[in-house]
Coordinates of C-alpha atoms in Angstrom, one line a residue:
Chain A
A1 CA 0.0 0.0 0.0
Q2 CA 1.0 3.6 -0.5
S3 CA 0.1 6.4 1.9
V4 CA 1.1 9.9 2.8
A5 CA 0.6 12.0 5.9
Q6 CA 0.5 15.7 6.5
P7 CA 0.6 16.1 10.3
E8 CA -0.4 19.7 10.4
D9 CA -3.8 21.0 9.4
Q10 CA -2.6 24.5 9.4
V11 CA 0.8 26.3 9.4
N12 CA 1.0 30.0 10.3
V13 CA 4.1 32.1 9.4
A14 CA 4.9 35.8 9.1
E15 CA 5.7 37.3 5.8
G16 CA 9.5 37.2 5.2
N17 CA 10.1 34.2 7.5
P18 CA 11.0 30.8 6.3
L19 CA 8.2 28.2 6.0
T20 CA 8.0 24.5 6.2
V21 CA 5.1 22.2 5.4
K22 CA 5.6 18.7 6.5
C23 CA 4.9 15.4 4.6
T24 CA 5.8 11.8 5.4
Y25 CA 5.1 8.8 3.2
S26 CA 4.9 5.1 3.2
V27 CA 5.7 2.9 0.2
S28 CA 7.3 -0.4 -0.4
G29 CA 9.8 0.8 -2.9
N30 CA 11.3 4.1 -4.0
P31 CA 8.6 6.7 -4.2
Y32 CA 7.6 9.3 -6.6
L33 CA 6.7 12.4 -4.5
F34 CA 4.7 15.5 -5.4
W35 CA 3.6 18.8 -4.0
Y36 CA 0.5 20.6 -5.3
V37 CA -1.0 23.9 -4.3
Q38 CA -4.7 24.9 -4.3
Y39 CA -5.7 28.6 -4.2
P40 CA -9.3 29.4 -3.1
N41 CA -12.0 28.2 -5.5
R42 CA -9.3 26.8 -7.9
G43 CA -8.0 23.4 -9.0
L44 CA -4.7 22.0 -7.9
Q45 CA -1.6 23.3 -9.4
F46 CA 1.6 21.3 -9.7
L47 CA 4.6 22.7 -7.7
L48 CA 7.4 20.2 -7.8
K49 CA 8.2 16.5 -7.8
Y50 CA 10.9 14.1 -6.8
I51 CA 11.5 11.1 -8.9
T52 CA 15.2 10.3 -8.5
G53 CA 18.5 12.1 -8.2
D54 CA 19.3 15.2 -6.0
N55 CA 17.4 15.1 -2.8
L56 CA 16.7 18.8 -2.9
V57 CA 14.1 19.6 -5.6
K58 CA 13.3 23.1 -6.7
G59 CA 9.9 24.1 -8.0
S60 CA 7.6 26.9 -8.9
Y61 CA 7.2 30.2 -7.0
G62 CA 10.5 29.7 -5.1
F63 CA 9.4 26.6 -3.4
E64 CA 11.7 23.6 -2.8
A65 CA 11.4 20.3 -1.1
E66 CA 13.9 17.9 0.5
F67 CA 13.6 14.1 0.0
N68 CA 14.8 12.2 3.1
K69 CA 14.7 8.5 2.6
S70 CA 15.8 7.5 6.1
Q71 CA 13.0 9.7 7.6
T72 CA 10.5 8.9 4.8
S73 CA 9.8 12.6 4.5
F74 CA 9.4 15.2 1.8
H75 CA 8.9 18.5 3.4
L76 CA 8.1 21.6 1.4
K77 CA 10.1 24.7 2.2
K78 CA 10.5 28.3 1.1
P79 CA 13.2 30.7 2.5
S80 CA 11.0 33.8 2.6
A81 CA 7.2 33.5 2.8
L82 CA 4.8 35.9 0.9
V83 CA 1.3 36.7 1.8
S84 CA 0.3 35.4 -1.7
D85 CA 1.7 31.9 -0.7
S86 CA -1.4 31.5 1.6
A87 CA -3.2 28.5 0.2
L88 CA -3.9 24.8 0.7
Y89 CA -0.9 22.5 0.0
F90 CA -1.1 18.8 -0.8
C91 CA 1.6 16.2 -0.8
A92 CA 1.1 13.1 -2.9
V93 CA 2.9 9.8 -3.4
R94 CA 3.1 6.9 -5.8
D95 CA 5.0 3.7 -5.5
P96 CA 6.0 2.9 -9.1
L97 CA 6.8 -0.7 -8.2
G98 CA 3.6 -1.2 -6.2
G99 CA 1.3 -1.9 -9.1
Y100 CA -0.5 1.4 -8.7
S101 CA -1.1 3.8 -11.6
T102 CA -2.6 6.4 -9.2
L103 CA -1.4 9.0 -6.8
T104 CA -2.4 9.0 -3.1
F105 CA -2.9 12.5 -1.7
G106 CA -2.5 13.7 1.9
K107 CA -5.3 15.6 3.6
G108 CA -3.7 19.0 2.9
T109 CA -2.2 21.7 5.0
M110 CA -3.5 25.2 5.0
L111 CA -0.7 27.7 5.0
L112 CA -1.5 31.2 6.3
V113 CA 1.1 33.9 5.8
S114 CA 0.4 37.1 7.8
P115 CA 1.6 40.5 6.7
Chain B
N1 CA -4.8 25.1 -25.4
A2 CA -7.5 25.0 -22.7
G3 CA -6.0 22.2 -20.6
V4 CA -8.5 20.4 -18.5
T5 CA -12.1 21.8 -18.4
Q6 CA -15.1 20.8 -16.3
T7 CA -18.8 21.3 -16.9
P8 CA -20.8 22.5 -15.1
K9 CA -19.0 24.7 -12.5
F10 CA -21.9 24.6 -10.0
R11 CA -24.9 22.4 -9.6
V12 CA -27.7 21.9 -7.0
L13 CA -29.6 18.6 -7.1
K14 CA -32.4 17.1 -5.1
T15 CA -31.9 13.7 -3.5
G16 CA -32.6 11.0 -6.0
Q17 CA -31.9 13.1 -9.1
S18 CA -29.3 12.1 -11.6
M19 CA -26.6 14.1 -13.4
T20 CA -23.4 13.8 -15.4
L21 CA -20.3 15.8 -14.9
L22 CA -18.1 16.3 -18.0
C23 CA -14.3 16.5 -18.0
A24 CA -12.5 17.4 -21.2
Q25 CA -8.8 17.7 -22.0
D26 CA -7.1 18.8 -25.1
M27 CA -3.6 17.6 -24.2
N28 CA -4.0 14.1 -25.7
H29 CA -3.4 12.6 -22.3
E30 CA -3.9 8.8 -21.8
Y31 CA -4.9 8.9 -18.1
M32 CA -7.8 10.6 -16.6
Y33 CA -9.1 10.8 -13.0
W34 CA -12.1 11.9 -11.0
Y35 CA -11.6 13.0 -7.4
R36 CA -13.8 14.4 -4.7
Q37 CA -12.6 16.9 -2.2
D38 CA -14.2 17.2 1.2
P39 CA -13.1 19.3 4.2
G40 CA -10.5 17.5 6.3
M41 CA -10.5 14.5 3.9
G42 CA -8.2 15.8 1.2
L43 CA -8.6 14.4 -2.3
R44 CA -10.1 10.9 -2.7
L45 CA -10.0 9.0 -6.0
I46 CA -13.4 8.0 -7.3
H47 CA -12.7 6.4 -10.6
Y48 CA -9.9 6.6 -13.2
S49 CA -9.1 5.6 -16.8
V50 CA -5.9 4.5 -18.3
G51 CA -7.1 4.9 -21.9
E52 CA -10.1 5.2 -24.2
G53 CA -12.7 2.6 -23.4
T54 CA -11.2 1.6 -20.0
T55 CA -12.2 2.5 -16.5
A56 CA -11.2 1.4 -13.0
K57 CA -12.4 2.0 -9.5
G58 CA -10.6 4.2 -7.0
E59 CA -10.9 4.6 -3.3
V60 CA -14.6 5.8 -3.1
P61 CA -16.4 4.5 -6.2
D62 CA -19.8 3.7 -4.7
G63 CA -22.7 5.7 -6.1
Y64 CA -20.8 6.8 -9.2
N65 CA -20.3 5.5 -12.7
V66 CA -17.9 6.7 -15.4
S67 CA -17.4 6.4 -19.1
R68 CA -14.5 7.1 -21.4
L69 CA -15.9 6.7 -24.9
K70 CA -13.5 9.3 -26.3
K71 CA -9.9 9.8 -25.3
Q72 CA -10.4 13.5 -24.6
N73 CA -13.6 13.1 -22.4
F74 CA -14.2 11.4 -19.1
L75 CA -17.8 11.5 -17.7
L76 CA -18.8 11.0 -14.1
G77 CA -22.4 10.0 -13.5
L78 CA -24.5 10.1 -10.4
E79 CA -27.6 7.9 -10.9
S80 CA -29.4 8.7 -7.7
A81 CA -27.8 11.6 -5.9
A82 CA -27.5 11.5 -2.1
P83 CA -26.6 14.3 0.3
S84 CA -23.4 12.5 1.1
Q85 CA -22.3 13.2 -2.5
T86 CA -22.2 17.0 -1.7
S87 CA -18.7 17.8 -2.5
V88 CA -16.3 19.5 -4.9
Y89 CA -15.3 17.3 -7.8
F90 CA -12.0 17.6 -9.6
C91 CA -11.0 16.0 -12.8
A92 CA -7.3 15.5 -13.7
S93 CA -5.3 14.0 -16.6
R94 CA -1.8 13.0 -17.3
P95 CA 0.2 11.7 -20.2
L96 CA 1.4 8.1 -20.5
A97 CA 5.0 9.2 -19.8
G98 CA 6.0 12.1 -17.5
H99 CA 6.3 10.4 -14.0
D100 CA 2.7 10.8 -13.0
T101 CA 2.4 14.6 -12.9
Q102 CA -1.4 15.2 -13.1
Y103 CA -3.1 18.3 -14.4
F104 CA -6.3 19.4 -12.8
G105 CA -9.5 21.1 -13.9
P106 CA -11.1 24.0 -12.0
G107 CA -13.6 21.8 -10.2
T108 CA -17.4 21.4 -10.0
R109 CA -19.2 22.3 -6.8
L110 CA -22.2 20.0 -6.3
T111 CA -24.8 20.3 -3.6
V112 CA -27.4 17.6 -3.0
L113 CA -30.3 18.7 -1.0

């Protein structure tokens, strides 16, 4: 089975401060990992993904994520938060060797950036 | 290039009524998906399709049917709507290659009274 957990329902950060949104996963093999963002009343937008290679992945809007195999984590980070980063963030996973052709999404973390 | 589009954007149904949600993509993608999004539940997969003429069940398929008669369209049907099906429905698609990056539509907000 493949699963993903986002332990925080909400993350609050002040504008200009660094932000981290946490994600942990469970798969039987090497995972494909994704982050998506959802702005109010919109569909999900792809931010970044890890497939293989460098553990630090850079994505859209200045976001990056670090793959940590020993901790089975894929936390989303940004050095300096903007108010416009306020949105709902989803982590997703797929085990390419697990016979699945679908992604499993976490429950989402609401990021609120205050001015 | 419109990407993934969904029709309608909003709909209100009475219990027992039926309706069909339409998803269309113009990117020639092989895979298409239907999800529902509920507060605190994240996205849950209803049904998906790995190609024209094929469909498969996801995590929460009960009460829904799907069809993929054309590669670019994926229809989600509710034969007898229930209040528990009040949700926001998202369609997504992805190409055969590309490591599973899915592209999402804008969503349909459905209320069943």
